C-alpha positions as a printed NumPy array, in Angstrom:
array([[  0.   ,   0.   ,   0.   ],
       [  2.825,   2.374,   0.884],
       [  4.479,   1.753,  -2.496],
       [  1.237,   2.575,  -4.307],
       [  0.852,   5.841,  -2.381],
       [  4.453,   6.846,  -3.111],
       [  3.98 ,   6.036,  -6.792],
       [  0.775,   8.107,  -6.906],
       [  2.5  ,  11.096,  -5.288],
       [  5.403,  10.913,  -7.74 ],
       [  2.975,  10.698, -10.652],
       [  0.968,  13.694,  -9.436],
       [  4.125,  15.773,  -9.072],
       [  5.746,  14.692, -12.345],
       [  2.718,  14.823, -14.654],
       [  2.254,  18.627, -14.544],
       [  5.975,  19.066, -15.204],
       [  5.667,  16.726, -18.167],
       [  2.757,  18.692, -19.602],
       [  4.595,  21.968, -19.141],
       [  7.723,  20.631, -20.84 ],
       [  5.64 ,  19.25 , -23.703],
       [  3.92 ,  22.616, -24.154],
       [  7.285,  24.356, -24.301],
       [  8.531,  21.893, -26.902],
       [  5.471,  22.518, -29.039],
       [  6.065,  26.269, -28.909],
       [  9.681,  26.046, -30.121],
       [ 10.146,  26.911, -33.787],
       [ 13.694,  26.324, -34.957],
       [ 13.02 ,  27.62 , -38.445],
       [ 14.058,  24.361, -40.127],
       [ 12.196,  24.038, -43.397],
       [ 11.784,  20.672, -45.064],
       [ 12.717,  20.834, -48.743],
       [ 14.028,  18.43 , -51.357],
       [ 17.801,  18.386, -51.552],
       [ 18.126,  15.135, -53.536],
       [ 14.896,  13.69 , -54.983],
       [ 13.576,  10.153, -54.807],
       [ 14.735,   7.783, -57.546],
       [ 18.29 ,   9.084, -57.964],
       [ 21.402,   6.938, -57.723],
       [ 24.665,   7.872, -56.075],
       [ 28.096,   6.365, -56.728],
       [ 31.365,   7.489, -55.253],
       [ 34.364,   6.512, -53.24 ],
       [ 37.594,   7.513, -51.589],
       [ 41.249,   6.623, -52.028],
       [ 44.328,   7.193, -49.903],
       [ 48.008,   6.262, -50.035],
       [ 50.832,   7.257, -47.701],
       [ 54.464,   6.243, -47.735],
       [ 57.478,   7.144, -45.618],
       [ 61.037,   5.999, -44.998],
       [ 63.639,   6.731, -42.323],
       [ 67.421,   6.517, -42.329],
       [ 69.329,   7.122, -39.072],
       [ 66.418,   9.254, -37.819],
       [ 66.203,  10.519, -34.224],
       [ 63.138,  11.741, -32.338],
       [ 62.971,  12.11 , -28.547],
       [ 63.613,   8.621, -27.1  ],
       [ 63.737,   7.032, -30.574],
       [ 67.205,   6.813, -32.073],
       [ 68.88 ,   5.292, -35.126],
       [ 65.517,   4.671, -36.784],
       [ 65.805,   2.875, -40.112],
       [ 62.838,   1.525, -42.005],
       [ 59.94 ,   2.19 , -44.316],
       [ 56.163,   1.856, -44.346],
       [ 53.131,   2.447, -46.516],
       [ 49.356,   2.484, -46.083],
       [ 46.818,   2.045, -48.876],
       [ 43.023,   2.084, -48.915],
       [ 40.274,   2.258, -51.547],
       [ 36.539,   2.417, -50.872],
       [ 33.883,   2.516, -53.643],
       [ 30.248,   3.085, -52.634],
       [ 26.755,   3.192, -54.138],
       [ 23.257,   4.121, -53.008],
       [ 19.66 ,   4.632, -54.125],
       [ 17.211,   7.256, -52.871],
       [ 14.096,   5.418, -51.714],
       [ 12.46 ,   8.759, -50.907],
       [ 13.384,  12.437, -51.002],
       [ 16.62 ,  13.035, -49.049],
       [ 16.837,   9.397, -47.86 ],
       [ 19.225,   6.878, -49.427],
       [ 20.17 ,   3.276, -48.705],
       [ 23.33 ,   1.724, -50.066],
       [ 26.537,  -0.186, -49.597],
       [ 30.261,   0.335, -49.494],
       [ 33.238,  -1.959, -50.064],
       [ 36.695,  -1.196, -48.721],
       [ 40.162,  -2.645, -49.025],
       [ 43.054,  -1.598, -46.783],
       [ 46.667,  -2.687, -46.752],
       [ 49.362,  -1.654, -44.251],
       [ 53.047,  -2.511, -44.273],
       [ 55.772,  -1.581, -41.779],
       [ 59.411,  -2.634, -42.093],
       [ 61.745,  -1.73 , -39.21 ],
       [ 65.367,  -2.262, -40.082],
       [ 66.557,  -0.803, -36.789],
       [ 64.995,   1.069, -33.857],
       [ 66.67 ,   2.054, -30.578],
       [ 64.472,   3.148, -27.64 ],
       [ 66.627,   4.953, -25.093],
       [ 64.73 ,   5.834, -21.894],
       [ 67.812,   6.462, -19.743],
       [ 71.37 ,   5.226, -19.346],
       [ 70.267,   1.989, -17.667],
       [ 67.104,   1.271, -19.648],
       [ 67.125,   0.897, -23.414],
       [ 65.63 ,  -1.404, -26.035],
       [ 66.59 ,  -2.371, -29.558],
       [ 64.382,  -3.659, -32.384],
       [ 65.728,  -4.776, -35.748],
       [ 64.585,  -6.749, -38.772],
       [ 60.916,  -6.571, -37.781],
       [ 58.01 ,  -6.366, -40.239],
       [ 54.23 ,  -6.129, -40.173],
       [ 51.893,  -6.776, -43.122],
       [ 48.101,  -6.602, -42.805],
       [ 45.26 ,  -6.383, -45.292],
       [ 41.495,  -6.193, -44.698],
       [ 38.306,  -6.33 , -46.8  ],
       [ 35.185,  -4.587, -45.462],
       [ 31.518,  -4.562, -46.464],
       [ 29.166,  -1.811, -45.232],
       [ 25.425,  -1.24 , -45.374],
       [ 24.162,   2.269, -44.653],
       [ 21.136,   4.545, -44.476],
       [ 21.805,   8.225, -45.174],
       [ 19.51 ,  11.232, -44.656],
       [ 20.159,  14.702, -46.088],
       [ 19.106,  18.239, -45.208],
       [ 20.048,  21.339, -47.167],
       [ 21.566,  24.418, -45.561],
       [ 18.769,  26.966, -45.626],
       [ 17.419,  27.157, -49.159],
       [ 20.711,  26.157, -50.748],
       [ 20.697,  23.471, -53.436],
       [ 24.492,  23.283, -53.433],
       [ 25.428,  22.775, -49.762],
       [ 23.856,  20.25 , -47.428],
       [ 24.371,  18.134, -44.312],
       [ 23.851,  14.407, -43.989],
       [ 23.861,  11.763, -41.303],
       [ 24.824,   8.176, -42.042],
       [ 23.944,   5.154, -39.884],
       [ 26.031,   2.158, -40.913],
       [ 26.977,  -1.415, -40.096],
       [ 30.393,  -2.683, -41.218],
       [ 31.939,  -6.137, -41.143],
       [ 35.454,  -6.927, -42.252],
       [ 37.809,  -9.872, -42.437],
       [ 41.479, -10.082, -43.221],
       [ 44.902, -11.471, -42.477],
       [ 48.145, -10.225, -41.047],
       [ 51.618, -11.42 , -40.255],
       [ 54.502, -10.144, -38.18 ],
       [ 58.034, -11.448, -38.041],
       [ 61.357, -10.421, -36.583],
       [ 64.939, -11.617, -36.605],
       [ 66.643, -13.567, -39.355],
       [ 68.077, -17.004, -40.   ],
       [ 67.74 , -19.351, -37.023],
       [ 66.343, -16.532, -34.852],
       [ 63.463, -15.787, -37.224],
       [ 60.192, -15.541, -35.296],
       [ 56.769, -15.047, -36.893],
       [ 53.071, -14.758, -36.066],
       [ 50.183, -15.265, -38.505],
       [ 46.803, -13.65 , -37.718],
       [ 43.201, -14.033, -38.843],
       [ 41.158, -10.905, -38.123],
       [ 37.416, -10.21 , -37.962],
       [ 36.076,  -6.722, -37.351],
       [ 32.518,  -5.48 , -36.641],
       [ 31.536,  -1.809, -36.449],
       [ 28.162,  -0.141, -35.865],
       [ 28.158,   3.629, -35.946],
       [ 26.867,   7.036, -36.963],
       [ 28.84 ,   9.445, -39.147],
       [ 27.544,  12.966, -39.868],
       [ 29.019,  14.945, -42.724],
       [ 28.706,  17.75 , -45.212],
       [ 28.349,  17.686, -48.999],
       [ 29.091,  20.454, -51.496],
       [ 28.125,  20.214, -55.176],
       [ 30.858,  21.443, -57.515],
       [ 28.715,  20.652, -60.585],
       [ 25.063,  19.695, -61.029],
       [ 25.902,  16.018, -60.511],
       [ 29.267,  15.861, -58.689],
       [ 29.819,  16.641, -55.019],
       [ 32.695,  16.628, -52.551],
       [ 31.849,  15.048, -49.198],
       [ 33.516,  14.963, -45.805],
       [ 32.315,  12.898, -42.839],
       [ 33.543,  12.007, -39.361],
       [ 32.581,   9.199, -36.994],
       [ 31.152,  10.378, -33.68 ],
       [ 29.408,   7.365, -32.15 ],
       [ 29.623,   3.645, -32.486],
       [ 30.313,   0.139, -31.303],
       [ 33.527,  -1.585, -32.315],
       [ 34.538,  -5.207, -31.819],
       [ 37.568,  -7.058, -33.208],
       [ 38.522, -10.744, -32.988],
       [ 42.092, -11.88 , -33.659],
       [ 43.313, -15.473, -33.854],
       [ 47.06 , -16.078, -33.92 ],
       [ 49.281, -18.918, -35.033],
       [ 52.812, -18.58 , -33.628],
       [ 55.406, -20.443, -35.702],
       [ 52.801, -23.178, -36.44 ],
       [ 53.164, -24.317, -32.822],
       [ 51.383, -21.974, -30.408],
       [ 47.881, -20.586, -30.915],
       [ 46.58 , -17.412, -29.296],
       [ 43.58 , -15.107, -29.489],
       [ 42.487, -11.618, -28.5  ],
       [ 39.212,  -9.7  , -28.5  ],
       [ 38.824,  -5.922, -28.417],
       [ 35.462,  -4.226, -27.763],
       [ 34.723,  -0.542, -27.346],
       [ 31.837,   1.925, -27.463],
       [ 32.258,   5.657, -27.935],
       [ 30.454,   8.946, -28.303],
       [ 33.079,  11.433, -29.412],
       [ 34.657,  12.876, -32.532],
       [ 37.207,  10.431, -33.899],
       [ 39.828,  12.389, -35.845],
       [ 41.164,   9.144, -37.283],
       [ 37.811,   8.403, -38.925],
       [ 37.587,  11.606, -40.997],
       [ 36.811,  10.645, -44.582],
       [ 36.954,  12.805, -47.717],
       [ 35.495,  11.534, -50.968],
       [ 33.777,  12.322, -54.262],
       [ 30.185,  11.313, -55.081],
       [ 28.181,  11.469, -58.326],
       [ 24.377,  11.68 , -58.415],
       [ 22.288,  10.689, -61.44 ]])
């Protein structure tokens, strides 16, 4: 009986506040006008591409000394979509990434009594991803050239990697099988440079990320690792710039 009375009192106190808040929400006019930015029935195709390469020869930086090596990173990501209604598109994206790091020599000098040395170490990893997304657009004011979009997407990827160090009889290697699942939201901005071509930039701000790694060490020892994270923040490493065509 006491619980029912307490519940009734809470309801009587909270209900007027709820009605007042609802009335205030109804009175707010943000001036956002719904208009067609991209009409129903159009297709969109696009993609992004990136390649970076660097090399070091007797390079020094803070605690890193005598750095010798090279690395490169490559990725390509075509995409497509169809507008099922005005300003709303569904589509897919395929991505391929490849990363390579070769360390000929690396000295880590923390102090006179504590130092480390790495030489003849390499890492090679490549991944293939598939993504399904839903994207909604809104134009900036009455502009037909500039607009904002928000993309909800689910991505799954699989790939392989290998690391090895040493040489000759001291050669040591690890082979990896990798699976990667991502669920996230990525807002962005699009700017038409012609009637059909637009430049787009987006950044991930929220999502769920899970990665499974299975290892085979020298065909003798097996290992595994799982990484899971959830975030709600701007990820500077997920900024993407691409070109999209609408027809």
